[in-house]
Amino acid sequence: MRRFILIFVPYVWLIALFLIPFAMVLKIALSDIAISIPPYVPQFDWAEGIRAFLAQLDLENFTWLTQDDLYWKAYLSSLRIAVIATTFTLLIGYPIAYAMARAPTEWRPTLMMLIILPFWTSFLIRVYAWMGILSNEGILNQFLMWTGLISDPLVILNTNTAVYIGIVYTYLPFMILPIYSALERLDASLIEAAEDLGCSRFSAFWLVTIPLSKTGIIAGSFLVFIPTLGEFVIPSLLGGSDTLMIGKVLWEEFFSNRDWPVASAVAVILLLLLVVPIVLFQRNQQKQQEAEQ
Amino acid sequence: MSNTVFAPWDDPSEQPLIKFENVTKRFGSFIAIDDLTVEIYEREFFALLGPSGCGKTTLMRMLAGFETPSQGVIDLAGQNIATVPPNLRSVNMMFQSYALFPHLSIWDNIAFGLRRERMPKDQIDERVSEMLRLTRLAKFARRKPHQISGGQRQRVALARSLAKAPKLLLLDEPLGALDKKLRQETQFELMDIQEKTGTTFVIVTHDQEEAMTVASRVAVMDHGKIIQIATPDKIYEEPNSVYVADFIGDVNIITGTATPSGDDTYAIQWSEDTAPLTAKSAIPFSTGDNCHVAIRPEKVAISADKPSEATNAVQGKILDIAYLGNSSTYHVELPNGAVIKAQTANTRRISRRAFTWEDTVWLSWTATAGVLLAN
């Protein structure tokens, strides 16, 4: 009985906070836009019965998504930005995680603290801070002009570069922490054994360290990739008019056009796209747990 | 058929394979290896024995290339290797933790070193199969390290370090993780493999029994210095210091002053109310010199009556009996308070044991039973 309750709690959580809202969004996605409150029809009416209600639902909005090329371009562009940003985060995060894992034991908690510390301030404030740094009159440009490296300010804000900077900055800890935990567990004698058997420092790293931190790399990459794909705040604050991301399209569809049904259809497709990496991520975590037993 | 004893260290024409010359290793202000000189010969099974922190592991890590000496020269086959990195020396090491690559199969673990040499594939196949046969692991070639037992992992580690046919194989506490019975079997297996491959083995261990069993010579270390290097029997029978005598096996140490009393024979006054002991010694002592008599418990006889012909005989009371199954060690307290251990083989069943607690017994030993040591 106790076991049943223990399993029951997460299921209730999932049903109440994921499945029911998803069903509601799906229903709106299958509805039609209307000038009313809420701005869509049909509304469920007990008098007409469930059959008549279901008969009014259709896939029109999903068809629309395939007809206007804005949507698939936004999906593809989001995918590209997410892949590139994840790669950059990995390239920057791995050396940091490696240095942390190799640091003296007494230093590690401090370094870990420094990685987590930015989370103590609001995410929005940190993104606004980047606007202050990257704008034409921002700190970065002022500094570069003061040193004489450039004479005209660099245009960084409201470009894709600013979006990449923002994403890498925001999601770096999610990349560092899983890689660090994999590297920290790595037995140093394995590297010595590899060198003893004829590896140079570099090939020992390539043949032993990288394969043994693989689960950390995969976990970190998904933790960055999944939220980046639907990211809205960073592209809308740091990106320009040419930054096309599905999160932004979704927001505009919902708040500017007040087209709830199309916005919901966009959200449903985004969720389906995310299911693939989420399932892969779960499988990676499971494999790691099995390997540890 | 000539039956020559393997003893290259006694042959002045033999060139040692490894030469440590005045090697010192410092970590900050701590001296791990203190001006150490040692020679190890080809085909030798050389054991470094000592308590933890004595420098034996540092010495081995310098041979492997993971540490460089602060001072001195390390020669391997006539070449100074003090600063050669580990991947460029013909030395392989078997790690205490085995350090098997968890992401590779047993086969790939053994092939790892060969692949780094860019050996042709068919030769790798052949060499790995040979190693698997030697260590009786052929059945497990496709498994991962976590899918085999501790004893099998130990053999994989050995196979992997032997695969490259190194001039020198280093073994860092190779049997430490195995249980006693498996350890004893594996000791003989190690000796067998060492003989078959003709590789020079240097083993680091804190287990004196292990060192005595496998090694052709044993070096007893303490505080970064080698106290004594000798064959296992010499280390046991003729220790050069109280430290070595005490470290190897069980021993009674009796401290007193020596007086010459004949050819290499000394009378040792060790207690005011007992007769002096008689001991023979090749090392000369002058009258009044401090000395220690080291006597192994199994060389002390125990009897109910005073033995008529014993050189040394003392009477005491049994304080304690340690029953070890095949033998028993009796702790006998003498009237002056000293406790002497005597060991006898249990040839009879325990119910018929001759002595028990509180019995008054006589302990006796010959003049050559003990070793006379200056320090």
XYZ file of C-alpha atoms in Angstrom:
668
model
C 0.000 0.000 0.000
C 2.802 2.383 0.932
C 4.554 1.537 -2.282
C 1.420 2.329 -4.195
C 1.196 5.780 -2.565
C 4.862 6.478 -3.309
C 4.381 5.710 -6.994
C 1.038 7.497 -7.019
C 2.438 10.893 -5.972
C 4.634 11.501 -9.065
C 1.861 10.234 -11.315
C -0.635 12.673 -9.814
C 1.974 15.398 -10.280
C 2.465 14.469 -13.941
C -1.256 14.180 -14.662
C -2.186 17.446 -12.932
C 0.713 19.579 -14.163
C 1.559 18.049 -17.516
C -1.083 15.820 -19.015
C -4.172 17.950 -18.237
C -2.559 21.246 -19.405
C -1.324 19.444 -22.508
C -4.827 18.164 -23.229
C -6.127 21.723 -22.875
C -3.488 23.103 -25.240
C -4.180 20.313 -27.727
C -7.874 21.106 -27.604
C -7.206 24.786 -28.341
C -4.891 23.784 -31.185
C -7.780 21.858 -32.741
C -10.197 24.772 -32.303
C -10.856 27.825 -34.507
C -10.015 31.459 -33.789
C -12.976 33.610 -32.728
C -13.556 37.111 -31.461
C -14.727 36.192 -28.032
C -13.477 35.484 -24.557
C -11.641 33.117 -24.621
C -10.721 33.802 -28.256
C -11.570 30.449 -29.767
C -14.498 28.136 -30.497
C -15.969 25.652 -29.800
C -16.578 25.890 -26.068
C -17.758 22.757 -24.416
C -21.463 22.888 -23.778
C -23.280 20.241 -21.721
C -26.488 20.803 -23.623
C -25.002 19.912 -27.018
C -23.153 16.863 -25.795
C -19.629 15.600 -26.373
C -20.240 14.250 -29.874
C -21.232 17.619 -31.338
C -18.287 19.228 -29.504
C -15.732 16.800 -30.954
C -17.225 17.195 -34.443
C -16.215 20.872 -34.430
C -12.519 20.125 -33.809
C -10.220 19.884 -36.844
C -6.566 19.895 -37.899
C -6.866 23.153 -39.801
C -4.225 24.940 -37.711
C -1.660 22.201 -38.245
C -2.288 22.349 -41.981
C -1.735 26.101 -41.763
C 1.681 25.533 -40.148
C 2.768 23.601 -43.251
C 1.397 26.218 -45.621
C 3.101 29.329 -44.248
C 6.895 28.782 -44.513
C 7.506 31.089 -41.510
C 6.868 28.180 -39.156
C 9.114 25.469 -40.510
C 11.818 28.091 -41.074
C 11.499 29.103 -37.431
C 11.676 25.474 -36.312
C 14.770 24.850 -38.434
C 16.403 28.080 -37.353
C 15.748 27.222 -33.675
C 17.226 23.787 -34.251
C 20.324 25.279 -35.872
C 20.801 27.869 -33.123
C 20.304 25.192 -30.450
C 22.850 22.855 -32.058
C 25.472 25.586 -32.541
C 24.919 27.029 -29.054
C 25.166 23.548 -27.499
C 28.435 22.932 -29.336
C 29.884 26.221 -28.087
C 28.700 25.518 -24.543
C 30.369 22.099 -24.690
C 33.632 23.511 -26.047
C 33.742 26.138 -23.288
C 32.235 24.011 -20.523
C 34.422 20.912 -20.914
C 37.762 22.619 -20.164
C 36.192 24.376 -17.167
C 34.781 21.092 -15.823
C 38.134 19.396 -16.465
C 40.048 22.099 -14.606
C 37.602 21.878 -11.696
C 37.967 18.094 -11.482
C 41.772 18.405 -11.515
C 41.837 21.232 -8.961
C 43.002 20.481 -5.394
C 40.196 18.884 -3.378
C 39.940 21.821 -0.980
C 39.305 24.210 -3.882
C 36.507 22.243 -5.499
C 33.575 23.380 -3.308
C 34.572 27.019 -3.918
C 34.789 26.517 -7.677
C 31.452 24.728 -7.659
C 29.985 27.651 -5.713
C 31.305 30.112 -8.316
C 29.580 28.135 -11.074
C 26.260 28.115 -9.225
C 26.505 31.685 -7.883
C 24.884 33.452 -10.938
C 21.666 31.555 -10.188
C 21.294 33.695 -7.086
C 20.271 36.665 -9.203
C 17.268 36.744 -11.496
C 17.778 35.351 -14.958
C 16.072 38.421 -16.481
C 18.403 40.813 -14.691
C 21.417 38.895 -16.005
C 20.090 39.068 -19.582
C 19.478 42.810 -19.193
C 23.038 43.114 -17.907
C 24.236 41.558 -21.160
C 22.288 44.229 -23.043
C 24.267 46.798 -21.083
C 27.523 45.053 -21.924
C 26.891 44.386 -25.615
C 25.051 47.528 -26.808
C 26.735 50.056 -29.061
C 27.472 52.353 -26.115
C 27.950 49.340 -23.838
C 30.840 48.443 -21.573
C 32.489 46.130 -24.111
C 32.518 48.662 -26.916
C 33.649 51.453 -24.596
C 36.504 49.296 -23.390
C 37.596 48.231 -26.882
C 37.484 51.840 -28.114
C 39.405 53.012 -25.069
C 42.167 50.472 -25.802
C 42.175 51.690 -29.412
C 41.518 48.247 -30.898
C 38.491 49.577 -32.754
C 37.421 53.073 -33.782
C 33.729 52.384 -34.469
C 31.551 50.416 -32.055
C 30.910 46.757 -32.919
C 27.273 45.901 -33.529
C 26.702 42.878 -31.338
C 23.400 43.494 -29.613
C 20.316 42.501 -31.622
C 22.297 40.016 -33.727
C 22.572 36.234 -33.598
C 26.009 36.632 -31.968
C 24.368 38.225 -28.943
C 21.869 35.356 -28.841
C 24.709 32.806 -28.821
C 26.535 34.738 -26.098
C 23.362 34.865 -24.031
C 22.575 31.156 -24.453
C 26.125 29.982 -23.763
C 26.328 32.209 -20.703
C 22.952 31.142 -19.327
C 23.254 27.399 -19.863
C 26.991 26.929 -19.165
C 26.423 25.598 -15.599
C 24.081 22.900 -16.952
C 26.926 21.721 -19.178
C 29.679 22.000 -16.571
C 28.015 20.181 -13.678
C 27.298 16.775 -15.308
C 30.703 16.726 -17.023
C 32.405 17.683 -13.769
C 30.648 14.907 -11.874
C 31.764 12.370 -14.512
C 35.354 13.625 -14.520
C 35.599 13.799 -10.759
C 34.796 10.096 -10.467
C 37.470 9.239 -13.017
C 40.264 7.201 -11.418
C 43.560 9.035 -12.040
C 45.397 5.715 -12.272
C 43.521 5.004 -15.533
C 45.319 7.927 -17.159
C 48.619 6.724 -15.739
C 47.891 3.227 -17.048
C 47.206 4.655 -20.515
C 50.487 6.579 -20.461
C 52.290 3.529 -19.146
C 50.981 1.550 -22.126
C 52.339 4.064 -24.618
C 49.861 6.931 -24.818
C 50.985 10.526 -24.972
C 49.170 12.953 -22.670
C 46.860 13.904 -25.517
C 46.020 10.412 -26.705
C 45.401 9.303 -23.102
C 42.899 12.151 -22.855
C 41.301 11.195 -26.148
C 41.189 7.432 -25.536
C 40.381 7.331 -21.829
C 39.155 10.648 -20.401
C 36.723 11.516 -23.203
C 35.076 8.049 -23.451
C 34.747 7.862 -19.666
C 33.116 11.295 -19.457
C 30.795 10.504 -22.365
C 27.683 10.183 -20.214
C 28.422 13.615 -18.698
C 28.900 15.140 -22.144
C 25.623 13.673 -23.398
C 23.696 14.696 -20.288
C 25.109 18.250 -20.387
C 24.410 18.618 -24.095
C 20.775 17.631 -23.711
C 20.338 19.860 -20.662
C 21.463 22.773 -22.846
C 19.858 21.707 -26.116
C 16.338 20.998 -24.827
C 15.585 24.383 -23.185
C 17.484 26.290 -25.907
C 15.240 24.899 -28.630
C 12.185 26.637 -27.168
C 14.074 29.612 -25.749
C 12.124 32.864 -25.891
C 13.591 35.453 -23.495
C 17.158 35.473 -24.845
C 16.317 35.861 -28.570
C 13.649 38.472 -27.884
C 15.898 40.603 -25.654
C 19.320 40.083 -27.239
C 18.360 39.023 -30.762
C 17.397 41.244 -33.673
C 14.524 41.237 -36.093
C 16.309 38.600 -38.192
C 16.719 36.216 -35.259
C 14.129 33.596 -35.996
C 13.301 31.243 -33.148
C 10.155 29.261 -32.616
C 9.738 30.523 -29.053
C 9.525 34.063 -30.348
C 7.053 33.091 -33.091
C 4.912 31.385 -30.479
C 4.908 34.471 -28.292
C 3.954 36.785 -31.157
C 1.225 34.440 -32.348
C -0.229 34.384 -28.866
C 0.125 37.972 -27.676
C 0.361 40.065 -30.869
C -2.001 38.177 -33.166
C -4.109 36.796 -30.315
C -4.389 33.636 -32.393
C -4.526 31.116 -29.577
C -5.317 28.094 -31.771
C -2.291 28.590 -34.077
C -0.042 29.393 -31.106
C -1.204 26.176 -29.456
C -0.514 24.189 -32.616
C 3.030 25.636 -32.689
C 3.462 24.621 -29.036
C 2.205 21.077 -29.658
C 4.649 20.582 -32.550
C 7.500 21.996 -30.456
C 6.671 19.548 -27.693
C 6.637 16.626 -30.133
C 10.034 17.756 -31.478
C 11.410 17.833 -27.943
C 10.179 14.348 -27.102
C 12.956 12.820 -29.228
C 15.936 14.421 -27.385
C 14.181 13.985 -24.026
C 13.768 10.246 -24.618
C 17.432 10.008 -25.699
C 18.470 11.932 -22.582
C 16.474 9.612 -20.326
C 18.060 6.599 -21.977
C 21.529 8.049 -21.398
C 20.764 8.658 -17.717
C 19.436 5.127 -17.362
C 22.528 3.641 -18.989
C 24.726 5.624 -16.644
C 22.826 4.403 -13.600
C 23.106 0.826 -14.781
C 26.844 1.204 -15.332
C 27.279 2.463 -11.789
C 25.645 -0.587 -10.230
C 73.573 -31.959 -15.084
C 74.821 -28.794 -13.522
C 72.324 -27.269 -11.190
C 73.323 -23.619 -11.058
C 71.618 -21.358 -8.593
C 70.143 -18.165 -10.008
C 72.269 -15.494 -8.304
C 73.499 -12.869 -10.768
C 74.075 -10.446 -7.889
C 76.966 -12.626 -6.723
C 78.532 -12.722 -10.196
C 80.817 -9.727 -10.778
C 80.690 -10.231 -14.562
C 76.920 -9.690 -14.688
C 75.645 -6.258 -15.684
C 72.578 -5.114 -13.758
C 69.463 -4.256 -15.767
C 68.519 -1.405 -13.487
C 70.871 0.820 -11.551
C 69.786 3.465 -9.073
C 72.747 5.692 -8.284
C 72.417 8.051 -5.342
C 68.807 8.743 -6.150
C 66.985 11.246 -3.951
C 63.361 12.244 -4.298
C 61.915 15.146 -2.354
C 58.293 16.243 -2.169
C 58.594 19.754 -0.781
C 60.574 19.312 2.407
C 59.664 15.624 2.724
C 62.367 13.224 1.617
C 60.683 10.183 0.098
C 63.844 8.541 -1.225
C 67.107 9.314 0.514
C 70.340 8.900 -1.477
C 69.452 5.393 -2.561
C 71.661 3.066 -4.595
C 70.449 -0.333 -5.755
C 71.055 -2.748 -8.611
C 68.488 -5.119 -10.053
C 69.457 -7.888 -12.466
C 67.760 -9.336 -15.491
C 65.205 -12.103 -14.883
C 65.121 -11.213 -11.243
C 61.943 -11.168 -9.152
C 62.797 -8.270 -6.911
C 60.592 -7.325 -3.969
C 60.449 -3.917 -2.314
C 59.158 -4.481 1.165
C 58.370 -1.965 3.850
C 55.662 -0.266 5.865
C 53.448 2.328 4.173
C 55.258 5.610 3.687
C 58.708 3.990 3.485
C 59.221 5.152 -0.107
C 58.740 1.845 -1.904
C 55.883 3.154 -4.045
C 57.844 6.307 -4.926
C 60.754 4.141 -5.992
C 58.457 2.130 -8.236
C 56.802 5.235 -9.674
C 60.237 6.556 -10.576
C 60.906 3.336 -12.473
C 57.590 3.701 -14.301
C 58.277 7.349 -15.098
C 55.476 8.954 -13.109
C 57.985 10.672 -10.822
C 61.352 12.088 -11.737
C 64.179 11.930 -9.202
C 65.262 15.186 -7.565
C 68.839 13.948 -7.784
C 70.696 10.922 -9.078
C 70.678 8.597 -12.057
C 68.334 5.728 -12.916
C 69.865 3.409 -15.513
C 67.781 0.915 -17.466
C 69.890 -1.340 -19.703
C 72.658 1.252 -19.817
C 70.433 4.240 -20.576
C 69.628 6.979 -18.084
C 65.832 7.023 -17.959
C 65.400 9.504 -15.117
C 63.607 12.015 -17.339
C 62.119 9.742 -20.033
C 58.291 9.960 -19.945
C 56.352 6.767 -19.095
C 55.052 6.183 -22.631
C 58.574 6.037 -24.053
C 60.163 3.488 -21.707
C 60.144 -0.250 -22.037
C 58.668 -0.575 -18.583
C 55.097 -1.541 -17.816
C 53.245 -1.425 -14.589
C 50.466 -3.395 -13.035
C 48.501 -1.005 -10.866
C 47.261 -1.725 -7.386
C 43.720 -0.808 -8.443
C 44.406 -2.742 -11.697
C 43.299 0.429 -13.577
C 41.463 -1.589 -16.217
C 39.675 0.608 -18.736
C 35.996 0.144 -17.852
C 34.765 1.110 -21.321
C 36.857 -1.520 -23.107
C 36.475 -5.296 -23.231
C 39.102 -7.600 -21.733
C 40.449 -8.190 -25.238
C 40.692 -4.468 -25.968
C 42.283 -3.798 -22.605
C 45.072 -6.252 -23.387
C 45.427 -4.944 -26.945
C 45.552 -1.310 -25.779
C 49.331 -1.059 -25.470
C 49.967 -3.003 -28.676
C 47.702 -0.682 -30.662
C 49.684 2.303 -29.456
C 52.776 0.711 -30.974
C 50.916 0.526 -34.314
C 51.522 -3.203 -34.437
C 49.898 -4.933 -37.473
C 46.448 -6.282 -36.695
C 47.236 -9.983 -37.161
C 50.201 -9.689 -34.804
C 48.010 -7.968 -32.210
C 45.480 -10.806 -32.496
C 48.199 -13.354 -32.006
C 49.796 -11.576 -29.047
C 46.483 -10.966 -27.272
C 45.460 -14.602 -27.711
C 48.807 -15.674 -26.318
C 48.331 -13.427 -23.262
C 44.782 -14.704 -22.773
C 46.083 -18.275 -22.838
C 48.907 -17.493 -20.436
C 46.504 -16.015 -17.912
C 43.671 -18.493 -18.646
C 41.249 -15.758 -19.648
C 40.293 -16.846 -23.175
C 36.668 -17.405 -22.147
C 36.269 -13.840 -20.907
C 37.816 -11.951 -23.831
C 34.556 -10.264 -24.851
C 33.464 -9.258 -21.374
C 33.858 -5.863 -19.740
C 35.982 -5.552 -16.568
C 32.917 -5.155 -14.319
C 31.565 -8.483 -15.536
C 34.401 -10.613 -14.159
C 35.643 -11.488 -10.669
C 38.424 -9.793 -8.714
C 40.869 -12.618 -9.354
C 40.161 -12.509 -13.086
C 40.622 -8.738 -13.138
C 43.981 -9.194 -11.502
C 44.981 -11.557 -14.308
C 43.722 -9.140 -16.970
C 45.872 -6.407 -15.442
C 48.849 -8.749 -15.531
C 48.161 -9.798 -19.124
C 47.787 -6.179 -20.212
C 51.065 -5.109 -18.645
C 52.906 -8.130 -20.050
C 51.469 -7.831 -23.562
C 54.097 -5.342 -24.737
C 56.866 -7.684 -23.540
C 58.507 -5.008 -21.384
C 62.098 -5.294 -20.196
C 60.803 -4.636 -16.735
C 57.413 -5.252 -15.180
C 56.405 -3.334 -12.085
C 53.761 -4.755 -9.771
C 52.250 -2.426 -7.201
C 50.697 -4.519 -4.418
C 49.406 -6.873 -7.127
C 47.566 -9.222 -4.796
C 46.369 -6.747 -2.194
C 42.725 -6.908 -3.254
C 42.468 -10.693 -3.259
C 41.444 -12.880 -0.358
C 44.070 -14.977 1.347
C 43.506 -18.287 -0.381
C 43.353 -16.771 -3.857
C 46.417 -14.683 -3.010
C 48.479 -17.750 -2.232
C 47.454 -19.485 -5.445
C 48.141 -16.338 -7.429
C 51.613 -15.976 -5.917
C 52.659 -19.250 -7.474
C 50.981 -18.303 -10.726
C 52.946 -15.051 -10.775
C 56.225 -16.917 -10.240
C 55.276 -19.348 -12.960
C 54.502 -16.552 -15.434
C 57.673 -14.700 -14.508
C 59.690 -17.844 -15.222
C 57.892 -18.546 -18.506
C 58.256 -15.032 -19.891
C 61.718 -14.370 -18.466
C 60.697 -10.796 -17.642
C 62.309 -8.930 -14.790
C 59.687 -8.274 -12.116
C 59.837 -5.641 -9.419
C 57.064 -6.034 -6.887
C 56.057 -3.591 -4.197
C 54.383 -5.068 -1.169
C 53.878 -4.557 2.524
C 53.115 -8.246 2.986
C 56.346 -9.911 4.059
C 55.002 -13.405 3.437
C 54.212 -12.463 -0.161
C 57.671 -10.972 -0.666
C 59.343 -14.063 0.793
C 57.296 -16.419 -1.373
C 57.728 -14.827 -4.768
C 60.984 -12.896 -4.715
C 64.503 -13.907 -5.647
C 65.746 -10.974 -3.581
C 63.998 -8.753 -1.073
C 64.868 -5.147 -0.258
C 63.575 -4.015 3.113
C 62.982 -0.264 3.136
C 62.380 2.301 5.825
C 62.273 6.101 5.676
C 63.427 6.271 2.068
C 66.446 4.053 2.592
C 67.112 0.412 1.863
C 67.991 -1.295 5.127
C 68.912 -4.683 3.695
C 68.910 -6.436 0.336
C 69.215 -10.220 0.393
C 67.579 -13.452 -0.623
C 64.444 -14.296 1.405
C 66.228 -16.926 3.509
C 69.089 -14.563 4.350
C 66.654 -11.784 5.239
C 64.918 -14.173 7.596
C 67.899 -16.013 9.036
C 70.512 -13.275 8.951
C 68.831 -9.920 9.302
C 71.343 -7.105 9.549
C 69.388 -5.035 12.044
C 66.700 -5.245 14.671
C 64.408 -3.355 12.252
C 64.649 -6.051 9.582
C 64.424 -8.895 12.099
C 61.332 -7.347 13.604
C 59.704 -6.469 10.279
C 60.096 -9.954 8.811
C 58.173 -12.532 10.764
C 57.944 -12.972 14.483
C 61.039 -12.508 16.634
C 62.263 -12.306 20.220
C 64.674 -9.436 20.780
C 66.845 -9.663 23.882
C 68.996 -6.637 24.623
C 72.182 -6.886 26.668
C 75.940 -6.353 26.711
C 78.403 -8.654 24.974
C 81.589 -10.212 26.365
C 83.781 -12.336 24.051
C 84.007 -15.861 25.383
C 85.739 -17.843 22.658
C 85.769 -18.311 18.849
C 83.035 -15.961 17.561
C 81.222 -16.748 20.756
C 79.908 -14.165 23.143
C 78.333 -14.185 26.549
C 75.438 -11.765 26.727
C 74.566 -10.289 30.093
C 70.952 -9.215 29.752
C 69.433 -9.331 33.203
C 70.913 -9.049 36.645
C 69.352 -12.157 38.138
C 69.796 -14.559 35.218
C 72.811 -16.321 33.830
C 74.343 -14.789 30.690
C 73.234 -16.168 27.307
C 75.608 -17.673 24.803
C 75.443 -16.721 21.151
C 77.695 -17.097 18.132
C 78.254 -14.209 15.786
C 80.380 -13.544 12.718
C 80.260 -9.832 13.458
C 82.829 -8.938 16.134
C 81.781 -7.298 19.389
C 84.071 -5.881 22.107
C 83.582 -6.279 25.814
C 80.747 -4.137 27.079
C 79.221 -3.475 23.608
C 75.472 -3.146 23.498
C 73.896 -5.896 21.469
C 70.580 -7.493 20.605
C 69.920 -11.183 20.244
C 67.202 -11.897 17.709
C 65.713 -15.360 18.026
C 62.844 -16.689 15.940
C 60.116 -18.289 18.105
C 60.252 -21.574 16.163
C 63.930 -21.932 17.152
C 63.066 -21.839 20.841
C 62.255 -25.272 22.272
C 59.751 -25.635 25.062
C 59.907 -28.467 27.621
C 58.600 -29.366 31.056
C 61.990 -30.342 32.498
C 65.279 -28.568 32.241
C 67.005 -29.812 29.093
C 70.388 -31.271 30.022
C 72.444 -30.247 27.020
C 71.002 -26.863 26.021
C 73.380 -23.928 25.699
C 70.739 -21.458 26.749
C 67.896 -22.378 29.051
C 65.510 -20.207 30.985
C 62.531 -21.006 33.112
C 59.217 -19.206 33.016
C 55.482 -19.375 33.229
C 53.079 -19.642 30.282
C 51.256 -16.348 30.005
C 49.361 -16.851 26.795
C 48.896 -19.380 24.024
C 48.155 -18.329 20.459
C 46.632 -21.311 18.704
C 47.178 -21.039 14.923
C 45.977 -24.468 13.934
C 49.139 -25.968 12.527
C 51.265 -24.435 15.260
C 50.945 -22.732 18.613
C 52.909 -19.789 19.953
C 53.520 -19.797 23.685
C 54.181 -16.492 25.428
C 56.368 -17.329 28.402
C 57.019 -14.806 31.139
C 60.420 -15.050 32.795
C 60.946 -14.161 36.492
C 62.489 -10.806 35.443
C 59.342 -9.841 33.583
C 60.606 -10.425 30.027
C 58.270 -12.332 27.707
C 59.736 -14.818 25.238
C 57.755 -16.419 22.436
C 58.250 -20.059 21.546
C 56.539 -21.763 18.658
C 55.909 -25.479 18.268
C 54.230 -27.449 15.538
C 50.966 -29.006 16.661
C 51.754 -32.588 15.769
C 49.240 -33.794 18.314
C 45.579 -33.005 18.684
C 44.740 -30.058 20.874
C 43.145 -32.236 23.597
C 46.519 -33.874 24.140
C 48.497 -30.678 24.320
C 51.309 -30.910 26.834
C 51.174 -27.396 28.259
C 48.519 -25.027 29.353
C 48.220 -21.591 30.929
C 50.185 -20.928 34.122
C 52.400 -24.004 33.583
C 56.053 -23.585 34.508
C 58.192 -24.550 31.527
C 61.770 -24.427 30.308
C 62.757 -22.597 27.134
C 66.004 -23.517 25.424
C 67.913 -22.690 22.272
C 71.340 -23.258 20.791
C 74.167 -20.775 20.473
C 73.566 -20.453 16.708
C 69.768 -20.150 16.942
C 69.830 -16.405 17.381
C 71.532 -13.595 15.491
C 73.623 -11.058 17.340
C 72.870 -7.522 16.141
C 74.536 -4.238 16.999
C 71.525 -2.080 16.216
